[in-house]
Coordinates of C-alpha atoms and ligand atoms in Angstrom, one line a residue:
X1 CA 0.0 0.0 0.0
X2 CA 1.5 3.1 -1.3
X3 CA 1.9 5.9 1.7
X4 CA 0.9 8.8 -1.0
X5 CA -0.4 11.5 1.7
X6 CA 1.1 14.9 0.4
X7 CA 2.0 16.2 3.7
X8 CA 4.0 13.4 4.9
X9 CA 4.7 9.3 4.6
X10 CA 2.2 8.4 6.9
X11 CA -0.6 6.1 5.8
X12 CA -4.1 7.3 7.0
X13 CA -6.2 4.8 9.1
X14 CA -9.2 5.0 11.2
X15 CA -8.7 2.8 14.5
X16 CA -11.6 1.0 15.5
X17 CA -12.1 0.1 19.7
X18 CA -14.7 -1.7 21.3
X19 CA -15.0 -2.9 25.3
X20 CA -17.5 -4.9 27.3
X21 CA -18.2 -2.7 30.0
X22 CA -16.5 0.9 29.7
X23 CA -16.2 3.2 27.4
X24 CA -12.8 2.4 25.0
X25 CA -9.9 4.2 25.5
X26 CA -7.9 4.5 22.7
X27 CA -4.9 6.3 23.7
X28 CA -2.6 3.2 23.5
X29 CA -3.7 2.3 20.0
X30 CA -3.7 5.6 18.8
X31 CA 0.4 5.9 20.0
X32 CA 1.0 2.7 18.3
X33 CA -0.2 3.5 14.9
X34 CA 1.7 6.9 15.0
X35 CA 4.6 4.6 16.1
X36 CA 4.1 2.1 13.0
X37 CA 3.9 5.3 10.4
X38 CA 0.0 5.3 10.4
X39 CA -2.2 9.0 10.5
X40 CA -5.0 8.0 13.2
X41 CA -7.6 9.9 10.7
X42 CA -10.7 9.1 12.9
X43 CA -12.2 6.4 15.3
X44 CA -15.3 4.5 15.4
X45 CA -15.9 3.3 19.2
X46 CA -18.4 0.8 20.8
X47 CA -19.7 -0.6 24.3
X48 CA -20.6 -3.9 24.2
X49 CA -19.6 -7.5 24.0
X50 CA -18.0 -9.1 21.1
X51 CA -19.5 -9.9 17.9
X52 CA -18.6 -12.5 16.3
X53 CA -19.0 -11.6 12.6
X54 CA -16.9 -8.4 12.8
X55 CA -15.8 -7.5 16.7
X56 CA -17.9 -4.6 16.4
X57 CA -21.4 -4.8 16.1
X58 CA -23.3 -5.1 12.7
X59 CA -23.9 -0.9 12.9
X60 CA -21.2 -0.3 14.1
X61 CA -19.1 -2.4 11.8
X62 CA -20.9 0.0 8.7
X63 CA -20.5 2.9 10.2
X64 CA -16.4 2.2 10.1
X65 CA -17.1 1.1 6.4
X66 CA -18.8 4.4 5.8
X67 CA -15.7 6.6 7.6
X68 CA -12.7 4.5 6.4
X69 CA -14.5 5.6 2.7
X70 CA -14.8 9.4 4.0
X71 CA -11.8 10.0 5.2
X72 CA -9.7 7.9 2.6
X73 CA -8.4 5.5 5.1
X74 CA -5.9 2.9 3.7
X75 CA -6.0 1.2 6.9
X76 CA -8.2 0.0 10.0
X77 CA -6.7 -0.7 13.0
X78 CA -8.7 -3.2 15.4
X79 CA -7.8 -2.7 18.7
X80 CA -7.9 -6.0 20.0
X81 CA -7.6 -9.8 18.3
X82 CA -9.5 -10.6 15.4
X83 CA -10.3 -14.2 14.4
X84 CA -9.2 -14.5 11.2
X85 CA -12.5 -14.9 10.0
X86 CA -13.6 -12.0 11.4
X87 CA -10.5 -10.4 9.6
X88 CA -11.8 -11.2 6.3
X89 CA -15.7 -10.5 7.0
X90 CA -14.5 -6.9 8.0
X91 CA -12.3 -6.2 4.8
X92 CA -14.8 -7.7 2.8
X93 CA -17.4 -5.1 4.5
X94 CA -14.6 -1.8 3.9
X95 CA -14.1 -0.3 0.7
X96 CA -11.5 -2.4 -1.6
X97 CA -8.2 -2.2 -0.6
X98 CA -8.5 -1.1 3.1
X99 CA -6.5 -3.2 5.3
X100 CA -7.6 -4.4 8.5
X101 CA -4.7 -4.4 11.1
X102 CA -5.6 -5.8 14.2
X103 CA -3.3 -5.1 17.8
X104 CA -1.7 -7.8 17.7
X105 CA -0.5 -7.4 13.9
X106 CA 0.2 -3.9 14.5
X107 CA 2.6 -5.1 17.9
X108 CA 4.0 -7.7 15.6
X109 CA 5.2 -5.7 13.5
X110 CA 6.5 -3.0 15.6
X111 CA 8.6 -5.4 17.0
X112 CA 10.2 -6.4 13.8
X113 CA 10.6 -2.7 12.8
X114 CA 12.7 -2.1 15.6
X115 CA 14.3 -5.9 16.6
X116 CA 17.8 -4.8 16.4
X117 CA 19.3 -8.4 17.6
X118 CA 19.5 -11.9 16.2
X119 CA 17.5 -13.1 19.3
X120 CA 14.8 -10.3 18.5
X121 CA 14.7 -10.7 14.6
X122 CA 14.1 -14.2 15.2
X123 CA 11.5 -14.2 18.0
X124 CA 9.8 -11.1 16.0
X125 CA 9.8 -13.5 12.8
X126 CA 8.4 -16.3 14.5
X127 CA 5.7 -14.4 16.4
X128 CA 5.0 -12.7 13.0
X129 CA 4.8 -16.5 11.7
X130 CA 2.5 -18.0 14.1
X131 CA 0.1 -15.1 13.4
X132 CA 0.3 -15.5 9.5
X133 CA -0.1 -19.3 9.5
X134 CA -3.9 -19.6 10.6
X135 CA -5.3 -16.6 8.6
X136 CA -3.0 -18.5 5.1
X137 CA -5.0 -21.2 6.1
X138 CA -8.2 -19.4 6.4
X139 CA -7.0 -18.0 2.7
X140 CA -6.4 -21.4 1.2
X141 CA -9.7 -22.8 3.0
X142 CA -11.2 -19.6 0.8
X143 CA -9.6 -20.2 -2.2
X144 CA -10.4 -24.2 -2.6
X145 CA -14.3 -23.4 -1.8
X146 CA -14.1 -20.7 -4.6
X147 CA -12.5 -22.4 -7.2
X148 CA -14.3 -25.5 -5.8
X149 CA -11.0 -27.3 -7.1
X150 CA -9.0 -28.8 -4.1
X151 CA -5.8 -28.6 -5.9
X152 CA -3.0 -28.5 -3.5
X153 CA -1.5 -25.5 -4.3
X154 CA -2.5 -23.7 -1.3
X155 CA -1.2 -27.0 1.1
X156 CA 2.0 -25.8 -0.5
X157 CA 2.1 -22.2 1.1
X158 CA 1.0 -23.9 3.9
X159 CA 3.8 -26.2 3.9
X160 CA 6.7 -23.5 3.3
X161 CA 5.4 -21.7 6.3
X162 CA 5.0 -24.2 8.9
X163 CA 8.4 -25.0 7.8
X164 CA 9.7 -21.6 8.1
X165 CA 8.3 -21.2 11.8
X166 CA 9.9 -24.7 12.1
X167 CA 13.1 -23.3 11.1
X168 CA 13.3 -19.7 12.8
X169 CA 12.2 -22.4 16.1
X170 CA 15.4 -24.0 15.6
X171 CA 17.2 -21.2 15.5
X172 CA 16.0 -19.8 18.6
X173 CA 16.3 -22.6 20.7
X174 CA 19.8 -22.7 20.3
X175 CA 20.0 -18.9 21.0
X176 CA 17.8 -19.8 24.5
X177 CA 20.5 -22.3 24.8
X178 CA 23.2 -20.1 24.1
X179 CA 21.8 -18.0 26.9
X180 CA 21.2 -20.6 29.6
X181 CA 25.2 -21.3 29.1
X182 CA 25.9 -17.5 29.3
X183 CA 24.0 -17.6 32.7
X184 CA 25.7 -20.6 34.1
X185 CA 29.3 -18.5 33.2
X186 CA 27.9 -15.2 35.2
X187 CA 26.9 -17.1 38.0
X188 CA 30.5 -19.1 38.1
X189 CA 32.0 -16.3 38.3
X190 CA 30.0 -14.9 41.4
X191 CA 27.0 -13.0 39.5
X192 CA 23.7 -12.6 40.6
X193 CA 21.4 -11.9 38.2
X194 CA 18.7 -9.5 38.3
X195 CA 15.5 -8.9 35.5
X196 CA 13.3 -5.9 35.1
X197 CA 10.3 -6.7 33.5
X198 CA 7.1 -5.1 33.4
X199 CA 5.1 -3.0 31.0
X200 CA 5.9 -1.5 28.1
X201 CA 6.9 2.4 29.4
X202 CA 6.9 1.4 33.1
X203 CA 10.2 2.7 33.3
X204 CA 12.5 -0.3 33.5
X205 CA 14.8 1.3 31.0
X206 CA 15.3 4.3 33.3
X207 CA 15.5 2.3 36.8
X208 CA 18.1 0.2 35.3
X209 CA 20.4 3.4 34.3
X210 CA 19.6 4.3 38.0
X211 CA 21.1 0.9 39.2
X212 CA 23.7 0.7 37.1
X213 CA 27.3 1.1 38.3
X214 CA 28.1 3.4 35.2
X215 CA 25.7 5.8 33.9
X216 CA 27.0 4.8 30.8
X217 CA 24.9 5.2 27.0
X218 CA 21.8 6.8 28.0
X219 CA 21.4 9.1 25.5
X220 CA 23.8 7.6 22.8
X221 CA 21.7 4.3 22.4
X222 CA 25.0 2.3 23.7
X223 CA 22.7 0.9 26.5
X224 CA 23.9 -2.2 27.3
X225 CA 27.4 -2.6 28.8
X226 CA 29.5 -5.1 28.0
X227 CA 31.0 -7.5 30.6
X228 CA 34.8 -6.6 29.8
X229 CA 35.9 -9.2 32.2
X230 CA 35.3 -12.0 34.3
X231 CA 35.1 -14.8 31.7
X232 CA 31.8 -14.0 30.7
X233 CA 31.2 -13.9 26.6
X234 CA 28.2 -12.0 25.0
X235 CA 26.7 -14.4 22.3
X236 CA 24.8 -12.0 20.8
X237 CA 26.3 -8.8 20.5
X238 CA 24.3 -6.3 19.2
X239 CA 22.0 -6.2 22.7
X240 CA 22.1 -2.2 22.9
X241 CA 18.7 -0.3 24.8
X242 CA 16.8 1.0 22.4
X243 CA 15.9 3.7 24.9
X244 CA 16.7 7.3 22.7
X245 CA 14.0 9.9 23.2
X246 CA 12.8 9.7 19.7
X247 CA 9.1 10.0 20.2
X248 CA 8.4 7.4 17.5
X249 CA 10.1 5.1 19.0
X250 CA 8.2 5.9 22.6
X251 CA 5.9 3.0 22.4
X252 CA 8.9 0.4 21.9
X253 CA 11.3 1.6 24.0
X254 CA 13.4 -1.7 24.3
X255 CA 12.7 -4.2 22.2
X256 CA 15.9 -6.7 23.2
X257 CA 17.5 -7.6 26.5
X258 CA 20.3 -5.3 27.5
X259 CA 22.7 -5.9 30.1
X260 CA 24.1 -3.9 32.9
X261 CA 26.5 -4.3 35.6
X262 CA 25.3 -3.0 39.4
X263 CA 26.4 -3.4 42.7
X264 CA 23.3 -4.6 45.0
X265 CA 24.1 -4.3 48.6
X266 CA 27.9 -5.2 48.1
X267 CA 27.5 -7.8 45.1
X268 CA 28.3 -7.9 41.5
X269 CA 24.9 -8.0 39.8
X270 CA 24.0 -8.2 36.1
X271 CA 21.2 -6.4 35.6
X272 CA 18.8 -7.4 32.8
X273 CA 16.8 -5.1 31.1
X274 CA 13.7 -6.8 29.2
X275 CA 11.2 -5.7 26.3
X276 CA 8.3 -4.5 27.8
X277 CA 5.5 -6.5 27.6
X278 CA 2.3 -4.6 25.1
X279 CA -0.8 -6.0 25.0
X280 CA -2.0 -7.9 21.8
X281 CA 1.0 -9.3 21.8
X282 CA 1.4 -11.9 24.4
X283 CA -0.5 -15.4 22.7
X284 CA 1.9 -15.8 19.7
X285 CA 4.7 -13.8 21.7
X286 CA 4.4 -16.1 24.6
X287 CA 6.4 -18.7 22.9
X288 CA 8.1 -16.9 20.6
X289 CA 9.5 -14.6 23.1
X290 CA 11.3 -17.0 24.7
X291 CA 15.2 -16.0 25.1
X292 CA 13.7 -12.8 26.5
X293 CA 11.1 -14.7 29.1
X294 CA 14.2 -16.9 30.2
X295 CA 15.8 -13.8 31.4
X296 CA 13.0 -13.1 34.0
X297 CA 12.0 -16.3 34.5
X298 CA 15.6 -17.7 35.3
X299 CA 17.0 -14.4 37.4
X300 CA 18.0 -14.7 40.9
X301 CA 15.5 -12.2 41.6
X302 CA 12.9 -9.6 39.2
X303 CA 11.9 -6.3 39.7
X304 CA 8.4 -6.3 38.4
X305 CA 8.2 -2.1 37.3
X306 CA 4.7 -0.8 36.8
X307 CA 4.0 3.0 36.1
X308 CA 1.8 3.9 39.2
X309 CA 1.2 7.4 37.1
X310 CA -1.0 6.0 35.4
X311 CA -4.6 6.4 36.3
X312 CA -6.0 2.9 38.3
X313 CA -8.2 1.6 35.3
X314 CA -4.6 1.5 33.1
X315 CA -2.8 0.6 35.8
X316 CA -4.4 -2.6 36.5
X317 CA -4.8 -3.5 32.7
X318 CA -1.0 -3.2 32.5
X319 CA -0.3 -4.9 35.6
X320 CA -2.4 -7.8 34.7
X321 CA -0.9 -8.4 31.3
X322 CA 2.3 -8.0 32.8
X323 CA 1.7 -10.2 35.8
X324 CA 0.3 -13.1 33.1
X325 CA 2.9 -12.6 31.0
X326 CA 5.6 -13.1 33.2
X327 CA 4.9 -16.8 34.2
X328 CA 6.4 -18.9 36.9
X329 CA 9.7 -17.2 38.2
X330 CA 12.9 -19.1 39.5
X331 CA 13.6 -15.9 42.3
X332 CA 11.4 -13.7 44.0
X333 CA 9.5 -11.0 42.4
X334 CA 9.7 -7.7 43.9
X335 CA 7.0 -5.1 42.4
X336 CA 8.3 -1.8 41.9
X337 CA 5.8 0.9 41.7
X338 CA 7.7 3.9 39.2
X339 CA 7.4 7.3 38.5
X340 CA 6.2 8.1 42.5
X341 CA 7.4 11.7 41.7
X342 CA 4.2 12.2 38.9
X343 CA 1.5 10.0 41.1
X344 CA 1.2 13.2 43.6
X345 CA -0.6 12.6 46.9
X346 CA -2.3 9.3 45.7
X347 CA 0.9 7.1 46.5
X348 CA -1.9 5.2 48.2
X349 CA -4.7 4.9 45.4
X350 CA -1.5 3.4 43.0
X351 CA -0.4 0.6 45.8
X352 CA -4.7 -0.1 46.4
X353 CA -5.0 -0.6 42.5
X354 CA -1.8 -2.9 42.7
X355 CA -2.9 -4.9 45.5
X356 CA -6.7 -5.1 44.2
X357 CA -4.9 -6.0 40.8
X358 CA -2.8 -9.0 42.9
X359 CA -5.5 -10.5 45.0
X360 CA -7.9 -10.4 41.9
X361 CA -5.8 -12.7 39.8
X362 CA -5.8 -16.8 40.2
X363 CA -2.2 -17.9 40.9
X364 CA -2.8 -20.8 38.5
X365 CA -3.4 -18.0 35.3
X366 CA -0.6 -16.2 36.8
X367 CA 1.7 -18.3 38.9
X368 CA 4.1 -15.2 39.7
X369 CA 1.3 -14.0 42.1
X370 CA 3.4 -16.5 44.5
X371 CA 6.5 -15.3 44.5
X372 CA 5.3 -11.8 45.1
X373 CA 7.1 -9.9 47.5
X374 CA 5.3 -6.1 49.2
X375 CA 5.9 -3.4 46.7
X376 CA 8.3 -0.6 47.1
X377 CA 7.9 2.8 45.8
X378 CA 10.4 4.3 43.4
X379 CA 11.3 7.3 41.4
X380 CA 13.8 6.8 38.8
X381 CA 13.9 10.7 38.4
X382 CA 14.1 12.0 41.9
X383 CA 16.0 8.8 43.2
X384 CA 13.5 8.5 45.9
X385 CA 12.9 4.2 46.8
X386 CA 15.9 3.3 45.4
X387 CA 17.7 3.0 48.4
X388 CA 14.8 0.6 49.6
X389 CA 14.1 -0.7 46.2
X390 CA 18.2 -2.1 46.2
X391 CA 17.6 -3.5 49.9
X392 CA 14.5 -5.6 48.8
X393 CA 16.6 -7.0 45.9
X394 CA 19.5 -7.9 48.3
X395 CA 17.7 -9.3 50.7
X396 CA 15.8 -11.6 48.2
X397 CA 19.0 -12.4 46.6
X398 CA 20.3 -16.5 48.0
X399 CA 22.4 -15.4 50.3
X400 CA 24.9 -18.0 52.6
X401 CA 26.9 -16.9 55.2
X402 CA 30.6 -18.5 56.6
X403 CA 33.2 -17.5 59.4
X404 CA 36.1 -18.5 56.7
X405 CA 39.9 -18.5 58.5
X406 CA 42.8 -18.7 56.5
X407 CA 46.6 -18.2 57.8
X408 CA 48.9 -15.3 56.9
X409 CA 50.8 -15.6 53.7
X410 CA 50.6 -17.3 50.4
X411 CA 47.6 -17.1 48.6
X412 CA 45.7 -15.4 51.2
X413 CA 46.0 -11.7 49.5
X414 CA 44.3 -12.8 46.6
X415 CA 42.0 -14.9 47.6
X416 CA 40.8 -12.4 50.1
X417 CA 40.4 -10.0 47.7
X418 CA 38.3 -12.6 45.5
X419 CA 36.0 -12.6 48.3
X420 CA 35.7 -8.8 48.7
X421 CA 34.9 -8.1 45.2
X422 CA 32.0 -10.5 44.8
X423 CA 30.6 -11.3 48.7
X424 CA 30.2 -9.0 51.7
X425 CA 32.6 -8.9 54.3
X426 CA 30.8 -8.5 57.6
X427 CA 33.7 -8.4 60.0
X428 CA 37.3 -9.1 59.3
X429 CA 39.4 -10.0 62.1
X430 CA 43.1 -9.9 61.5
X431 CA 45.6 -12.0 63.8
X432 CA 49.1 -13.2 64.0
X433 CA 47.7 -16.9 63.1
X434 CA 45.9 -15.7 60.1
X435 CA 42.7 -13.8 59.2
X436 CA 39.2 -14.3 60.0
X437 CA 36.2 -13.5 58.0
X438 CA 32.3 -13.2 57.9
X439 CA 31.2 -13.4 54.6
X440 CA 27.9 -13.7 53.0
X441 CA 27.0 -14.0 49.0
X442 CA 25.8 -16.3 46.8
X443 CA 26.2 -20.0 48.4
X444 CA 28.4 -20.5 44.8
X445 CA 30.6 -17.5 46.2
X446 CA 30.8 -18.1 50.1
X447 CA 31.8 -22.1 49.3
X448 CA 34.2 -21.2 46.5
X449 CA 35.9 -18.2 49.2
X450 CA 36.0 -21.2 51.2
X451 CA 37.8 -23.3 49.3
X452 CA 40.2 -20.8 48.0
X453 CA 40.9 -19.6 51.9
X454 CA 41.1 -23.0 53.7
X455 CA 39.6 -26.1 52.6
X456 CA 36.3 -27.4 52.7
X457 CA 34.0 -26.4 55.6
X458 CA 35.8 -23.8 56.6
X459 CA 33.0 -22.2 58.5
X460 CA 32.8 -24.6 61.5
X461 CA 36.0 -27.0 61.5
X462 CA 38.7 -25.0 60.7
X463 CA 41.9 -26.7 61.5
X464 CA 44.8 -24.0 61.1
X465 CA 47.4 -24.1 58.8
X466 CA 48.7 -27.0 57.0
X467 CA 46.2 -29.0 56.6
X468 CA 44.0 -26.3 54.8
X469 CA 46.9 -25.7 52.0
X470 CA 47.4 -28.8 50.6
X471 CA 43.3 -28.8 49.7
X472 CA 43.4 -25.4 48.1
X473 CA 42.5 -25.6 44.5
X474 CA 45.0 -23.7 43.1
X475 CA 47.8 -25.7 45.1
X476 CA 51.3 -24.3 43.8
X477 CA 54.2 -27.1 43.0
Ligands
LIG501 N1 8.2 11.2 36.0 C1 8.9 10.1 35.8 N2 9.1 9.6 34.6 C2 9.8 8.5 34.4 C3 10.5 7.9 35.5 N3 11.1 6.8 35.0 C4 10.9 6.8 33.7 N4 10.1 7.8 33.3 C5 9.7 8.1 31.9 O1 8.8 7.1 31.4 C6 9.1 6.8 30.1 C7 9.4 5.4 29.8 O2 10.6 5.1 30.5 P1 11.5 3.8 30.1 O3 12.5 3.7 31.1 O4 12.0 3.9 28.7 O5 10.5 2.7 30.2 P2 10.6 1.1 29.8 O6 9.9 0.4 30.8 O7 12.1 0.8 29.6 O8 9.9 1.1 28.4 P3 10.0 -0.1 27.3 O9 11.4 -0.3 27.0 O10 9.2 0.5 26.1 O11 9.3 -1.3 27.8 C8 10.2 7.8 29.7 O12 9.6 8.9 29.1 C9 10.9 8.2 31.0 O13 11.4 9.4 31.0 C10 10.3 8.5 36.8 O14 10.8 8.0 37.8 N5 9.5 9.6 36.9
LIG502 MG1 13.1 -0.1 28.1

């Protein structure tokens, strides 16, 4: 469809909403279609339950027809899920030509617009697949009752995509794979690993700049940080934020993992920041979306961000999709309620809405509803909550604890220091005999500090000197 409006590229389109029990609000569509390149040239809204013809009602449904033909629309954009067969009953009803975009189709292919990874491409492609396949056959189940001849042709297009979403399946398994090893590296060498997840715009992007240990790239689009050392290895490189303030982009801020570095309550943290979960996109997504999902699902710990600026009705939409979408985590999930500085006196209306939100949902739709923790309070902006916001995360962080001894001398220095940089160091007691100290980390950390400080089970039964040198790891000749 050619974008032929003088005054700029953008193809005109009239966005259709319709709800059960309140009055549509389109101002989410309306920012994604200016995001995809559409002109929102009028809107055709409707209370009331779905039909299952067009989505709209019969009336209402003609009344689109008559305004997509006024106003010249080459587009209508459904907000909500169409069947496929109500896809095709509504373009048949619109003048020739128009096409009929619903959310999810529009999300879709946002997402591949901006994927700027191999792990997004792919999971973009594949969502994009899963969504083409049942409306191709819906065409081909068309075309055989026209023609009335069952030749196979159509079984063919079929074929070549099911074996395309076969293929870009492939390819992303081994890039989840890819990422499970990269996980298992951080965590050998003393990581913990955090996720932000949450709602498209919640402000994850922002809070993990805030965390960060270098306020590196947040305006240059160089979001992510590299590990530079450590023996970690980036698979995918091109993982950068996508978080510039180019107001086309605002509806898609980040649309692949990034990586950070932090420091949570004296530990080396990789922070991951995740695409933010839109709604219309979650039933193909879901699956496809997988090397991002792993993220959350397998951190040490998630901070759940949702905008409490936003008025309660949005708020608990969001928070619901978000909360489904996130399925059953590994760590705790620690809700972080953003943007405090905008909510203004109603900190207290935003944490009702989240609670009503939370009690509302069956933990068997939504099994993160279990491994909820209370919900802190933040502002990116103003730095307000972060201080408590960094003390939920550490305490929910698996955390041992050891007196480890070791003597004077040798490999002490550096092994000592090993400790520092990735545990806490409670109290350090230095004597003639050796050194004593109370650490606490990740039980990976505090039993590898053991080991390098004075064998096995150093906490309890240490037996000074000798003994503990010979069972170092890194015994010298
Ligand atoms: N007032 C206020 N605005 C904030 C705060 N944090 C973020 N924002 C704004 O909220 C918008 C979205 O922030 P991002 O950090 O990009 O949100 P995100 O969750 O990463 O968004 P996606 O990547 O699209 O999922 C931006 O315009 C931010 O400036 C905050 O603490 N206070
Ligand atoms: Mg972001």
């Amino acid at each position: 469809m050619s974008r032929n409006d003088a005054s700029s590229d953008a193809t005109p389109a009239v966005v259709a909403a319709r709800a059960a029990d309140e009055r549509p609000d389109t101002t989410e569509i309306r920012e994604l279609a200016a995001a995809a390149g559409y002109a929102v040239v009028g809107e055709v809204t409707q209370r009331r339950r779905e039909d299952p013809t067009y989505g709209l009602g019969r009336g209402r449904a003609e009344d689109l027809m008559r305004l997509a033909a006024d106003t010249d629309a080459e587009a209508v954009i459904y907000d909500g899920r169409l069947s496929p067969g109500q896809t095709f009953s509504l373009g048949d009803l619109l003048p020739t030509g128009t096409a009929v975009i619903d959310r999810p189709r529009l999300v879709l292919g946002l997402f591949a617009d901006a994927a700027d990874s191999r792990a997004a491409d792919l999971q973009s492609e594949l969502a994009r697949l899963r969504y083409e396949l049942p409306r191709l056959r819906e065409t081909v189940a068309r075309d055989a009752d026209e023609t009335v001849r069952l030749r196979p042709e159509g079984d063919g297009r079929v074929r070549d995509l099911e074996r395309r979403v076969e293929s870009a399946e492939r390819a992303l398994d081994e890039i989840v794979d890819d990422r499970a090893a990269r996980r298992a590296e951080r965590r050998a060498a003393g990581f913990d690993l955090v996720a932000l997840a949450g709602y498209a715009g919640a402000g994850k992007s922002t809070l993990a700049r805030r965390l960060a240990d270098e306020a590196g790239g947040a305006q240059g689009g160089d979001g992510g940080v590299q590990e530079r050392n450590g023996g970690t290895r980036e698979g995918d490189s091109r993982e950068p934020a996508n978080d510039a303030g180019d107001p086309s982009e605002r509806s898609l801020g980040t649309v692949s993992t990034a990586t950070r570095r932090a420091t949570i309550g004296g530990r080396r943290t990789i922070l991951t920041d995740t695409v933010g979960f839109v709604d219309g996109l979650p039933h193909e997504a879901v699956g496809s979306f997988e090397a991002t999902l792993d993220a959350v699902r397998r951190a040490d710990c998630v901070v759940l961000v949702t905008d409490a600026s936003d008025d309660p009705a949005a708020l608990r939409r969001k928070l619901r999709t978000a909360l489904s979408a996130t399925e059953a985590t590994d760590g705790p999930v620690i809700p972080a309620l953003s943007k405090a500085d905008a909510v203004g006196d109603d900190l207290a209306g935003a944490v009702e809405a989240y609670e009503s939100v939370v009690a509302d949902l069956d933990p068997r739709e939504a099994p993160v509803v279990d491994s909820l923790r209370p919900p802190v309070a933040v502002s990116a902006r103003d730095e307000t909550g972060i201080d408590d916001l960094v003390d939920a995360v550490s305490e929910a962080l698996p955390t041992a604890t050891a007196t480890v001894r070791a003597p004077n001398g040798g490999d002490t220095q550096a092994a000592l220091s090993w400790a520092y940089d990735r545990g806490v160091v409670a109290d350090a007691e230095y004597g003639s005999e050796g050194v004593a100290i109370e650490l606490a980390g990740r039980p990976a950390v505090v039993a590898e500090a053991e080991r390098r400080l004075g064998g096995e089970g150093g906490s309890g039964g240490d037996r000074d000197g000798d003994g503990e040198d010979s069972r170092g790891p890194r015994d010298r000749p």
